[in-house]
Coordinates of C-alpha atoms in Angstrom, one line a residue:
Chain E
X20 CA -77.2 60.1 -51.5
X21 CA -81.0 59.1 -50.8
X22 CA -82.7 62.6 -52.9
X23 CA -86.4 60.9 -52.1
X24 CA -85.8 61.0 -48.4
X25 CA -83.6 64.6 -48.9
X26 CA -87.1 65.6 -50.8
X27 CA -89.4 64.4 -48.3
X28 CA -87.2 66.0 -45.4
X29 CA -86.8 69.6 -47.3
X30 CA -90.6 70.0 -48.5
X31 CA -92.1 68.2 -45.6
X32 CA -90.3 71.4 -43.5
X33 CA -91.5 73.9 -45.9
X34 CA -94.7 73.1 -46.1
X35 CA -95.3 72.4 -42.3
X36 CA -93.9 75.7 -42.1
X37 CA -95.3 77.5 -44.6
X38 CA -98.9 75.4 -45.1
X39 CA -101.1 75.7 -47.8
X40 CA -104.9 77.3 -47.4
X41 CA -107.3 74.1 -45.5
X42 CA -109.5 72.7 -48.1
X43 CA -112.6 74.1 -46.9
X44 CA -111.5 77.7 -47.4
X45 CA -109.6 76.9 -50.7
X46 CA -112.7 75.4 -51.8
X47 CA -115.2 77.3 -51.2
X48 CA -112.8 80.3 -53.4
X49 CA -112.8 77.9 -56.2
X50 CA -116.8 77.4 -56.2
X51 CA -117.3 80.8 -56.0
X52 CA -115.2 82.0 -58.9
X53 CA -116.9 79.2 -60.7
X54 CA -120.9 80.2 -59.9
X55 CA -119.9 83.7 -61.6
X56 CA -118.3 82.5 -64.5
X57 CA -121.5 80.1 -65.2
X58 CA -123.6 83.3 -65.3
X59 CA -122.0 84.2 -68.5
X60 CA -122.9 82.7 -71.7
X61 CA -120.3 82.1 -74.3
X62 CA -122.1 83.0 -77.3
X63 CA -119.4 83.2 -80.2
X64 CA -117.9 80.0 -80.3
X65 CA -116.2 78.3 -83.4
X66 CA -113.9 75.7 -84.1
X67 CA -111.4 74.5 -86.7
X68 CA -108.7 72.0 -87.4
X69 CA -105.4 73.8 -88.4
X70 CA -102.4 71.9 -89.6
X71 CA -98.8 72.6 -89.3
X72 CA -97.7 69.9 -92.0
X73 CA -96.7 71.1 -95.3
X74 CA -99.0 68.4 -97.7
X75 CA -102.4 69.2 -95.5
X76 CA -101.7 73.1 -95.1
X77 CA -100.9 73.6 -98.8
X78 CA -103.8 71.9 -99.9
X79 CA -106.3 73.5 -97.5
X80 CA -104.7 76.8 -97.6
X81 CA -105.4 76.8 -101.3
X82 CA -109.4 76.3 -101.1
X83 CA -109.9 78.7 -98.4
X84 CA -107.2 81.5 -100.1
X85 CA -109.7 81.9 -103.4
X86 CA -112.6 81.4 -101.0
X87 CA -111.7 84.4 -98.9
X88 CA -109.5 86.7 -102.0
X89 CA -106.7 87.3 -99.6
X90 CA -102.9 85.8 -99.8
X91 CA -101.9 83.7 -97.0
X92 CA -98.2 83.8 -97.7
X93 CA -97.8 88.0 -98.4
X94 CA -100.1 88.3 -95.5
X95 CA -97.7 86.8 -93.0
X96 CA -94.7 88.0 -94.8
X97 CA -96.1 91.6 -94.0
X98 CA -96.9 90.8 -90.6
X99 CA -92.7 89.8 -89.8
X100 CA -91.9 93.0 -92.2
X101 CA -94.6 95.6 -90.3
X102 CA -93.4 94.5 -87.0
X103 CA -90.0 95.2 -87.5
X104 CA -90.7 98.3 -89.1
X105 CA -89.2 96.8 -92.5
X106 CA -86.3 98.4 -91.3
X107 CA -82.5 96.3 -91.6
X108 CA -80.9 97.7 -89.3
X109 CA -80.1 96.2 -85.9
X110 CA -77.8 96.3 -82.7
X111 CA -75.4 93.8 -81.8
X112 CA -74.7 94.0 -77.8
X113 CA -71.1 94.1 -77.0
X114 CA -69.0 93.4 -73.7
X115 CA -66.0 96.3 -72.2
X116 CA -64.2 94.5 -69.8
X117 CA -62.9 97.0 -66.9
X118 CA -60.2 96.8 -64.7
X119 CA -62.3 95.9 -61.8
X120 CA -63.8 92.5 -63.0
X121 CA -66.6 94.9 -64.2
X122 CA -68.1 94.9 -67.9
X123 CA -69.9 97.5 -70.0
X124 CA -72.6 96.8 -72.4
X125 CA -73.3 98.8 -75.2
X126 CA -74.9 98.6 -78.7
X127 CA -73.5 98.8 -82.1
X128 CA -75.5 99.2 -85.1
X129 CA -75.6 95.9 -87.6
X130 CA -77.7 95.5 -90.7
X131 CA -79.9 91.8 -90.7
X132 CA -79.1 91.1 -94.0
X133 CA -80.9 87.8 -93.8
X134 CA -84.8 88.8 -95.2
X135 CA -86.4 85.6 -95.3
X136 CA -87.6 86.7 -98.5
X137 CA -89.7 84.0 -100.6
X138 CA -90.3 82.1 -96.8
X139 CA -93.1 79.7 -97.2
X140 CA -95.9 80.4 -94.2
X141 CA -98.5 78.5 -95.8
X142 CA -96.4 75.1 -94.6
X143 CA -97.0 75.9 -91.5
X144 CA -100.7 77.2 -91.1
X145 CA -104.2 77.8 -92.6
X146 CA -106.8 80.1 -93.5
X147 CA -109.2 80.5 -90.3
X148 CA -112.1 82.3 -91.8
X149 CA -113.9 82.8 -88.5
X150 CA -116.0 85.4 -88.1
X151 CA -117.7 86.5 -84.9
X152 CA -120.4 89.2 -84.7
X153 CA -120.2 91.5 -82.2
X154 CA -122.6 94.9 -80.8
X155 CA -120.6 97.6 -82.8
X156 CA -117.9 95.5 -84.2
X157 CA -116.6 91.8 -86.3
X158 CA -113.9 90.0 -85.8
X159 CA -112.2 88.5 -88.2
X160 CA -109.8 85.1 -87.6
X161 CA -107.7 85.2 -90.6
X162 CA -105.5 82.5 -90.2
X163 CA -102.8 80.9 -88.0
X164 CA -99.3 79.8 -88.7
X165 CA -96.0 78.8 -86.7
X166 CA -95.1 75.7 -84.9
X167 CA -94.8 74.3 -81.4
X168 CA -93.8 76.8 -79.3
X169 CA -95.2 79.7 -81.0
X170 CA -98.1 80.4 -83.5
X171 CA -99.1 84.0 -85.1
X172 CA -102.8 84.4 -85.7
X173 CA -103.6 87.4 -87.9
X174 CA -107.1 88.9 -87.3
X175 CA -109.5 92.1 -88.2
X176 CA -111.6 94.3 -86.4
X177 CA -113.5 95.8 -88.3
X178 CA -116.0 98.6 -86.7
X179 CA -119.2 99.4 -87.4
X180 CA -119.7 102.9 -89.0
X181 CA -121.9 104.1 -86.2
X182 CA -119.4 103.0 -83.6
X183 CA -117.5 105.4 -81.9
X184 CA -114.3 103.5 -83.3
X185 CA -112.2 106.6 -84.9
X186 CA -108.8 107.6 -82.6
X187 CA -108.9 109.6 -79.8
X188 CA -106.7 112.5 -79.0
X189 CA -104.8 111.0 -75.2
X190 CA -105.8 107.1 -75.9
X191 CA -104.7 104.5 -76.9
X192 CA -105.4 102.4 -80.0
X193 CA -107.9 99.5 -79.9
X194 CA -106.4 96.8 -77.9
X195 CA -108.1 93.5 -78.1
X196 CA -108.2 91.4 -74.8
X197 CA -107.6 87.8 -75.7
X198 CA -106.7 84.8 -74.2
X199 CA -105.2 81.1 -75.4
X200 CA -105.3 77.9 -73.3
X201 CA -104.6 74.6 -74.5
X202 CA -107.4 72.1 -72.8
X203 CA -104.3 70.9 -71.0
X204 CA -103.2 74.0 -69.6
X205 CA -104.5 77.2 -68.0
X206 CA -104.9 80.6 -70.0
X207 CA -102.6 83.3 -70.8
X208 CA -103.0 86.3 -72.2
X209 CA -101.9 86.9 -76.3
X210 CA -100.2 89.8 -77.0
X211 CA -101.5 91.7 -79.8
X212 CA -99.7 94.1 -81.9
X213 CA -102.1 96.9 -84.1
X214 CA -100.6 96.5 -87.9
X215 CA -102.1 98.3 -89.9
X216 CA -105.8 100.6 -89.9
X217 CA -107.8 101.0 -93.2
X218 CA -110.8 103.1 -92.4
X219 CA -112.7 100.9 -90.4
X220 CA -110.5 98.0 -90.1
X221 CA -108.2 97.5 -87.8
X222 CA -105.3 94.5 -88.8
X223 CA -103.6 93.5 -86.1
X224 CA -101.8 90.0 -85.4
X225 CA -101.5 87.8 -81.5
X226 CA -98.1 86.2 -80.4
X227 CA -98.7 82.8 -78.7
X228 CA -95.9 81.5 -76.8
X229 CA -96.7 78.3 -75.4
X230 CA -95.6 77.2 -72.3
X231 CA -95.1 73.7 -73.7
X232 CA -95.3 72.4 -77.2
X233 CA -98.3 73.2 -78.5
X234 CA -98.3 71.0 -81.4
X235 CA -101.5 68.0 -81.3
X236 CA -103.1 70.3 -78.8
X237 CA -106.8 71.4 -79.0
X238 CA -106.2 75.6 -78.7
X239 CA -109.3 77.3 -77.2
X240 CA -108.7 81.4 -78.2
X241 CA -110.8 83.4 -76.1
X242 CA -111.5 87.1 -76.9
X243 CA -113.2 89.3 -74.1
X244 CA -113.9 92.7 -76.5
X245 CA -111.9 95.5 -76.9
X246 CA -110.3 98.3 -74.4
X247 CA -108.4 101.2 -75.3
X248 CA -107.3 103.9 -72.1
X249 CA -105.8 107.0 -71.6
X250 CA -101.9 107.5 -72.0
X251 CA -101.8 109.7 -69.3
X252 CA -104.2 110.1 -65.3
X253 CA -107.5 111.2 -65.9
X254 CA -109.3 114.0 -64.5
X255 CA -112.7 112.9 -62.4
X256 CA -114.9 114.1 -65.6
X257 CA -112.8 112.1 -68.1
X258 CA -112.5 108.2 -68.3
X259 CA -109.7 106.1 -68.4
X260 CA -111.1 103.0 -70.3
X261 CA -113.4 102.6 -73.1
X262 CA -114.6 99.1 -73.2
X263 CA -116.7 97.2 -76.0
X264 CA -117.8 94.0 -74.8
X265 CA -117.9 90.7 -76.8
X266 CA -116.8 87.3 -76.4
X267 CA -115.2 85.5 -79.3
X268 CA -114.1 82.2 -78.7
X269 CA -112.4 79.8 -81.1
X270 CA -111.5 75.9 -80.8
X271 CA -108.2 75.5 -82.7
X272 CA -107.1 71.9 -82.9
X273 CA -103.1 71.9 -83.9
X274 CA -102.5 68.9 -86.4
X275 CA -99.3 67.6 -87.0
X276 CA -98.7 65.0 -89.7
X277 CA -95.0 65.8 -90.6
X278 CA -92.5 67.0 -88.4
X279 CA -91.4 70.4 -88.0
X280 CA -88.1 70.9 -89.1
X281 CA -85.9 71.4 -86.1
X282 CA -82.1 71.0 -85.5
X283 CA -80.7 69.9 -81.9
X284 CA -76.8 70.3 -82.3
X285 CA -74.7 69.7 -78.6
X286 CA -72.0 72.1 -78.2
X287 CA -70.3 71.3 -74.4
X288 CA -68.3 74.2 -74.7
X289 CA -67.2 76.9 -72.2
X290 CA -68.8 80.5 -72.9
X291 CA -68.9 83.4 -71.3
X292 CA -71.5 85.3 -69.7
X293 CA -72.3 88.5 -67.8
X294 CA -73.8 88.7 -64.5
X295 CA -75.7 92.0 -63.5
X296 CA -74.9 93.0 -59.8
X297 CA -74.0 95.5 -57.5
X298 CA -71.0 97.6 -58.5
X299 CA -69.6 99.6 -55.5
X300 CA -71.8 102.9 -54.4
X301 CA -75.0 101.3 -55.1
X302 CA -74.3 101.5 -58.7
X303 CA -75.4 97.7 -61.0
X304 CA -72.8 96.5 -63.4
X305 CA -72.2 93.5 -65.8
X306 CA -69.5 90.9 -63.9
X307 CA -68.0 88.3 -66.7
X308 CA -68.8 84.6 -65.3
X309 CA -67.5 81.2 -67.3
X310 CA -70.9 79.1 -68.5
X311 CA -71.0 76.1 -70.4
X312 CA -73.5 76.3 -73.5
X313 CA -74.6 72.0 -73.7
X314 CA -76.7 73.0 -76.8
X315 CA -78.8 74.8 -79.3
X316 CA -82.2 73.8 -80.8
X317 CA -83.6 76.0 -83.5
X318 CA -86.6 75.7 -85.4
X319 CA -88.5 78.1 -88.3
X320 CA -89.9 80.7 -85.8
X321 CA -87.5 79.9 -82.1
X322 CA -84.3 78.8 -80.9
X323 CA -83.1 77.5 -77.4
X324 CA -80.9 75.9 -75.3
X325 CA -79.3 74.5 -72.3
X326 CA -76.6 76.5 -70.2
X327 CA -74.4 75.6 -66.8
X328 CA -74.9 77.8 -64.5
X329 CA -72.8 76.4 -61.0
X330 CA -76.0 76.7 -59.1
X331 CA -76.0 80.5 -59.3
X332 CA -79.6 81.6 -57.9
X333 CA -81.6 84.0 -60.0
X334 CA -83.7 86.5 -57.6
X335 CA -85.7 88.7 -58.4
X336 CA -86.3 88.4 -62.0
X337 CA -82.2 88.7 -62.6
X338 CA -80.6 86.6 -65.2
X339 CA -77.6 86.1 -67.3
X340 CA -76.2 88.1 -70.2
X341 CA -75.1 86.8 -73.6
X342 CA -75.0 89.5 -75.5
X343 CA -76.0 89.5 -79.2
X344 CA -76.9 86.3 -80.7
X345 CA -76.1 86.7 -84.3
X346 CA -76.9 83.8 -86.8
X347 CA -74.9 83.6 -90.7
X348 CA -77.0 81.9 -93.2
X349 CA -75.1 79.7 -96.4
X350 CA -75.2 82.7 -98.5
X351 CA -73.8 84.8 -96.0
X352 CA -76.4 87.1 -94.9
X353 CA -77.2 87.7 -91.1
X354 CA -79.9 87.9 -88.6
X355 CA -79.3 89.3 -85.1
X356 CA -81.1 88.6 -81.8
X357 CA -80.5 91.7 -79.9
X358 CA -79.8 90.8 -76.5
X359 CA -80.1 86.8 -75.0
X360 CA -80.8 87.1 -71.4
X361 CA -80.8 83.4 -69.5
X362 CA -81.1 81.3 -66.4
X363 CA -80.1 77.9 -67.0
X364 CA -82.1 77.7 -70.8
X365 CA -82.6 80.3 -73.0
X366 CA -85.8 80.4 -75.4
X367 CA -86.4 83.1 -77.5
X368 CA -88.5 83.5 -81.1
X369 CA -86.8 85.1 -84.0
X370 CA -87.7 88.1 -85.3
X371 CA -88.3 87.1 -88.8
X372 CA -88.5 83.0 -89.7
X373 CA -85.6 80.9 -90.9
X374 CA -84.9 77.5 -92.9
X375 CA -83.0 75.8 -89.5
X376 CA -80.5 74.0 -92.1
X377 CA -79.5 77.3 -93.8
X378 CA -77.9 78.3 -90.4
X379 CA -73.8 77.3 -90.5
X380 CA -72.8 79.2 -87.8
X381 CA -73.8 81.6 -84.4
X382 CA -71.6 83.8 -82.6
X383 CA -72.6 84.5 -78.9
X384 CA -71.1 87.6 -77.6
X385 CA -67.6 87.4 -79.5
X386 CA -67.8 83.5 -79.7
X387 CA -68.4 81.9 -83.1
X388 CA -69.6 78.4 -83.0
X389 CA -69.7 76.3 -86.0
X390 CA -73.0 74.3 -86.5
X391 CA -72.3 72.8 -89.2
Chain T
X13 CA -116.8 67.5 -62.4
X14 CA -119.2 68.3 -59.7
X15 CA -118.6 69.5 -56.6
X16 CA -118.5 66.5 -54.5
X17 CA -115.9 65.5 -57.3
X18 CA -113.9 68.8 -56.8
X19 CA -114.0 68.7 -53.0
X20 CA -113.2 64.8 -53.3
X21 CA -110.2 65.5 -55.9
X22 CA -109.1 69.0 -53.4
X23 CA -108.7 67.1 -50.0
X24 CA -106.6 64.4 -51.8
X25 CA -104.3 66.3 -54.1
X26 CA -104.5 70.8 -53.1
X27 CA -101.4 69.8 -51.0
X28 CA -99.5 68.1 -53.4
X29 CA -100.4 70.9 -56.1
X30 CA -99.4 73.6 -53.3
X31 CA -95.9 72.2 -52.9
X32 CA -95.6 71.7 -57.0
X33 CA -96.6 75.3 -56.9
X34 CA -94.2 75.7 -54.0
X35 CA -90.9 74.1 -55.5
X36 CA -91.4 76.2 -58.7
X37 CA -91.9 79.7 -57.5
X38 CA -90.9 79.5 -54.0
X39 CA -93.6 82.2 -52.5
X40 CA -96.2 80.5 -50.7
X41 CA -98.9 83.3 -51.5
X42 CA -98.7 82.7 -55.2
X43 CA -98.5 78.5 -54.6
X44 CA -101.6 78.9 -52.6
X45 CA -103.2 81.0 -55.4
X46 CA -102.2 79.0 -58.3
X47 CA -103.5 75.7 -56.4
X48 CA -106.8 77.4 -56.4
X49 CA -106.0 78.4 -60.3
X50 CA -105.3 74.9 -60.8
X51 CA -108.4 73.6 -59.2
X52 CA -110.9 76.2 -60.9
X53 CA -109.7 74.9 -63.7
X54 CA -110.5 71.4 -62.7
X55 CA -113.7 72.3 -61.9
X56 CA -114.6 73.7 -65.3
X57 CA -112.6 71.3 -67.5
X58 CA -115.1 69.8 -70.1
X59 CA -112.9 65.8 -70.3
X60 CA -112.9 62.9 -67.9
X61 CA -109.8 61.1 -66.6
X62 CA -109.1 57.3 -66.6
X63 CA -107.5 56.8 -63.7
X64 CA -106.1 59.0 -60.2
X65 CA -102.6 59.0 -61.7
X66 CA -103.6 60.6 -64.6
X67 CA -105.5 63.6 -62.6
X68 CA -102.4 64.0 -60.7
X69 CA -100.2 64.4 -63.6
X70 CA -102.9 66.7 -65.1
X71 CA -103.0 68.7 -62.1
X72 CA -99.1 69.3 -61.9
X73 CA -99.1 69.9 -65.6
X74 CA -101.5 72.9 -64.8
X75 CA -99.5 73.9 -61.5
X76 CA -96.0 74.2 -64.1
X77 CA -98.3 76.2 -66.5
X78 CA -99.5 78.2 -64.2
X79 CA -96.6 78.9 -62.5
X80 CA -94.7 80.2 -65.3
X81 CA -97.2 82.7 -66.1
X82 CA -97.2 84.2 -62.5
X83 CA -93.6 84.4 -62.8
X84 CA -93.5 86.0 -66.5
X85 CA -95.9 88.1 -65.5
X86 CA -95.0 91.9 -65.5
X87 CA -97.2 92.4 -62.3
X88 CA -94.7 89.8 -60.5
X89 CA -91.7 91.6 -61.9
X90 CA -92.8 94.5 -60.0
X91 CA -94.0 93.3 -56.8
X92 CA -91.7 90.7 -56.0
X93 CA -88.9 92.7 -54.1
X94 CA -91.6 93.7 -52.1
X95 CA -92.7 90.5 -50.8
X96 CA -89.0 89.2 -50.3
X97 CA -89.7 88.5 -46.6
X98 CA -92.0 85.7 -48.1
X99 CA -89.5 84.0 -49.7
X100 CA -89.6 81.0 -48.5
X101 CA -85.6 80.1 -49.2
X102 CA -84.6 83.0 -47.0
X103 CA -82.0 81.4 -44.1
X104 CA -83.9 80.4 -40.8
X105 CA -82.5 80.6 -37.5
X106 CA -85.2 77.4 -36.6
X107 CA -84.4 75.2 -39.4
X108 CA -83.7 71.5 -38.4
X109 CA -81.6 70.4 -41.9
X110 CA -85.2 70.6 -43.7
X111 CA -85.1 74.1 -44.4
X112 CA -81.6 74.2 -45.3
X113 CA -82.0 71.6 -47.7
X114 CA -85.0 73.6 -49.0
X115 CA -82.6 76.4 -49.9
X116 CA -80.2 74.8 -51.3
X117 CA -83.1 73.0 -53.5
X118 CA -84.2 76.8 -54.6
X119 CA -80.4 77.3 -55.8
X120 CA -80.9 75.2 -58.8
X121 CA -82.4 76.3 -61.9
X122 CA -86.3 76.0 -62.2
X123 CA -86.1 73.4 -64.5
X124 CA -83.3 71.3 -62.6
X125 CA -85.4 72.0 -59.8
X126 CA -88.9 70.8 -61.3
X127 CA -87.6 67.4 -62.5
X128 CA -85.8 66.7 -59.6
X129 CA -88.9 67.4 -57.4
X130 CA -91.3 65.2 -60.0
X131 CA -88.9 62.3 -60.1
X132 CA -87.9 62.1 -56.9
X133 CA -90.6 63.8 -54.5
X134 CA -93.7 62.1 -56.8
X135 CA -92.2 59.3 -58.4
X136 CA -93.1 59.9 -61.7
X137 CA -91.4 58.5 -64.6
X138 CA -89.4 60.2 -67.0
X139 CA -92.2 59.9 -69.6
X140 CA -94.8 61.6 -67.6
X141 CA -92.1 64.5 -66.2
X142 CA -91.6 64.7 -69.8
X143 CA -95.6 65.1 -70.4
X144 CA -95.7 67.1 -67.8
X145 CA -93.2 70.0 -68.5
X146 CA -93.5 69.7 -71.9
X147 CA -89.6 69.0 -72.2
X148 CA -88.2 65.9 -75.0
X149 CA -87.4 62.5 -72.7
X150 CA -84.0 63.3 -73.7
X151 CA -83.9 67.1 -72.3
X152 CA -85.8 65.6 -68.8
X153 CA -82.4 63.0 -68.3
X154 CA -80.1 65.7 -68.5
X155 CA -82.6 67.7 -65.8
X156 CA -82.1 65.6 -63.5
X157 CA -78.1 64.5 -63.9
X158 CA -77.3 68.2 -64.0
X159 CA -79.7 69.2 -61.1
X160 CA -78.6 65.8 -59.2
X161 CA -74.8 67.0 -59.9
X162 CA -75.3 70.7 -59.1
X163 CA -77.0 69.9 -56.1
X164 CA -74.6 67.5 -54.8
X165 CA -72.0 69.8 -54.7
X166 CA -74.0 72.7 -53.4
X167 CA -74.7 69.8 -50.7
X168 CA -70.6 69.0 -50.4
X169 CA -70.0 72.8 -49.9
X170 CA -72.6 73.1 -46.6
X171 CA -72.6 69.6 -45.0
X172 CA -69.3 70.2 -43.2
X173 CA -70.3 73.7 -41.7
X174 CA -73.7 72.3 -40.5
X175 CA -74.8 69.8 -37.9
X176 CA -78.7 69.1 -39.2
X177 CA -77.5 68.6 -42.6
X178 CA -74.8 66.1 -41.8
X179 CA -77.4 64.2 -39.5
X180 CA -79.8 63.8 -42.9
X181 CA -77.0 62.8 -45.2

């Protein structure tokens, strides 16, 4: 089977068919969009070099930690506490198989015994201490930590006291608006999470989840100010955003002198998944459907992997269903991932890191596989 | 890059980002708008490139970027049943073989799909597919057996029903 020439033939049809915008038009949109962005000045811009390899990080962290009277390690170890509420308990996602080739999910309570207690961040991060003034407010770049994939970058706000900062009664909190691109890539947006608030400062951290591995990339981390709108429609008198304006930008270069420890283990084994689709009166169910899972991959902060899925097509933003993922550590604690839905890979980031080699086994749904 | 540069760099290479764009999230609105994405970016990027090849692959990197943030976005989750009459994998009563083997293209997983399409539709090398989606050597391989395999039989399963696609194969 020639697949250049079955290429050629299926997107030379498409695109005749379906043709693209002619230059001039496409063009003149892009020139456009450019001459307005040049009329803004980027003020606040900062670099730094941040390394993900335990020798550099340790040693740098150390300087800037007495420098800056903060500790790098409880700091992060809060942040995976806070955002899980520092709560153990969990649900595991189970599978009732009907008598109509249908299936039931429903949840079960678990505990995640695993606590990743005594974790060590600094080998995968740095202090940041960037600071960016701002008309009514400074932000803070603590520091970053994680690893290809993913990185954690815990920052302040901190108001000043003649800003209107304090909360207000039908609005949100104080939601920064920040971007991340690597110079290879093109933006997305970082979603922040509001940790904790002591008087005027506001603690929160960003989740970047790179498209690609992120690792020996140049990070640009754009900030655009602050919004915060109403929870519910606003009357014509009222507004429904409050903006504070400011750009903060920062040049991260991720360095990588030691590998981050990752295990690759190939599986080739038949697993089951659930399908979500139509279920007769217009009602959606779960429909059981033989995969195979090829492998798993998992690092400190993610894991992923490779399934089979017969060429099923996903629409529509629908996917596969493996239930619970739940990992057992050598000393027999646990850590759950909720609910693993899939295409043909799965990627997801754990909720609280993990020594990869500590891992001996996973069960998928009600399959346990061995990984070591 | 100035403009001459852009306008140079759009008549040679929008198409090929377009169908990139095209192969990975099958709605020819948001290839059309990530090609322009994809060339703003261009336009402002600060670094050179050393040769045409390289300003392809950097362009296709950005057109898999880009794509995968239109389709994670939430505002795409919402909106796409509404545009399903765009889809461009949607049966067609005028199809000559092309657009059937378009759709059974779309079948495969995005990642299948991608690598196929960079391997065999751009000639690149495993290496740059690799650089490109930012997948190990290793994981690009099994891409394309598994989407090679998968599409095969999806192949197999139509070509004795249809007359355009056993002309083409």
């Amino acid at each position: 089977m020639d697949y250049g020439k079955l290429f050629e033939r299926a997107f030379g049809y498409i695109t005749e068919k379906y043709p693209c915008s002619d230059h001039e038009t496409a063009f003149r949109n892009v020139t456009e969009r450019a001459g307005n962005m040049k009329t803004k000045k980027i003020k606040n811009k900062k670099s730094v070099v941040i390394a993900v390899s335990a020798a550099a990080a340790a040693a740098m962290t150390v300087s800037a930690g007495a420098a800056l009277n903060w500790d790098f390690n409880t700091a992060f170890g809060e942040l995976f506490s806070r955002r899980n509420d520092g709560l153990p308990d969990t649900q595991v996602a189970r599978f009732t198989e009907g008598a109509d080739e249908s299936a039931e999910m429903r949840f079960e309570t678990a505990k995640n015994t695993y606590t990743a207690y005594g974790f060590d961040y600094e080998k995968y991060g740095k202090e940041l201490d960037l600071t960016f003034d701002c008309d009514g407010f400074t932000v803070d770049y603590k520091g970053m930590m994680g690893e290809g994939r993913v990185m954690y970058l815990l920052f302040d706000v901190i108001f000043d006291e003649d800003t209107d900062y304090a909360p207000k009664e039908g609005y949100t909190d104080w939601e920064p608006v920040i971007e991340y691109d690597t110079t290879d890539g093109v933006g997305r947006e970082m979603d922040n999470k509001l940790l904790s608030v002591d008087g005027n400062r506001y603690s929160y951290y960003g989740l970047l989840i790179g498209a690609e591995n992120m690792e020996g990339k140049d990070l640009t981390v754009k900030g655009y100010g602050l919004n915060r709108r109403r929870r519910y429609n606003p009357t014509e008198s009222e507004r429904y955003f409050e903006n504070l304006n400011c750009d903060f930008y920062a040049e991260i270069q991720i360095d990588t002198e030691n590998e981050v420890p990752r295990r690759t283990i190939g599986i080739n084994e038949p697993l089951t998944a659930y399908d979500l689709c139509p279920v007769g009166d217009g009602s959606y169910g779960f429909k059981p459907v033989e995969t195979v899972l090829y492998d798993i991959t998992i690092s400190p902060f993610t894991c992923s992997g490779n399934i089979e899925t017969y060429g099923r097509v996903f629409e529509k933003a629908d996917a596969y269903s493996f239930g619970s993922f739940v990992f057992t550590f050598s000393d027999g604690t646990a850590l759950t991932e909720t609910n693993v839905y899939s295409e043909d890979s799965f990627f997801f980031e754990f909720d609280r890191p993990v020594e990869p080699d500590d891992i001996v086994s996973v069960t998928i749904g009600e399959k346990t596989i061995m990984l070591k | 890059m100035t403009a001459d540069e852009l306008e140079r760099s759009m008549r040679k290479y929008y198409k090929c980002v377009y169908s990139m764009a095209l192969c990975y999230c099958k709605n020819p609105s948001d290839a059309d708008d990530i090609a322009q994405d994809v060339f703003f970016k261009l336009f402002t990027y600060d670094g050179s490139f050393e040769s045409d090849e390289q300003l392809k692959a950097w362009l296709l990197k950005c057109a898999v970027n880009r794509s995968i943030n239109i389709l994670k976005s939430s505002w795409h989750r919402l909106s796409r049943p509404l545009d399903e009459a765009e889809n461009v994998s949607s049966p067609d009563s005028c199809d000559d073989g092309g657009g059937t083997l378009f759709r059974l293209i779309s079948k495969l997983g995005k990642n299948n799909r991608t690598a196929l399409y960079l391997y065999y539709y751009e000639s690149f090398s495993i290496n740059e597919i690799a650089r490109i989606t930012g997948a190990s050597e290793t994981a690009v391989r099994s891409r394309l057996a598994r989407g090679r395999r998968q599409l095969k039989k999806l192949i197999e399963s139509e070509r004795n029903g249809y007359y355009g696609l056993r002309e083409i194969i």
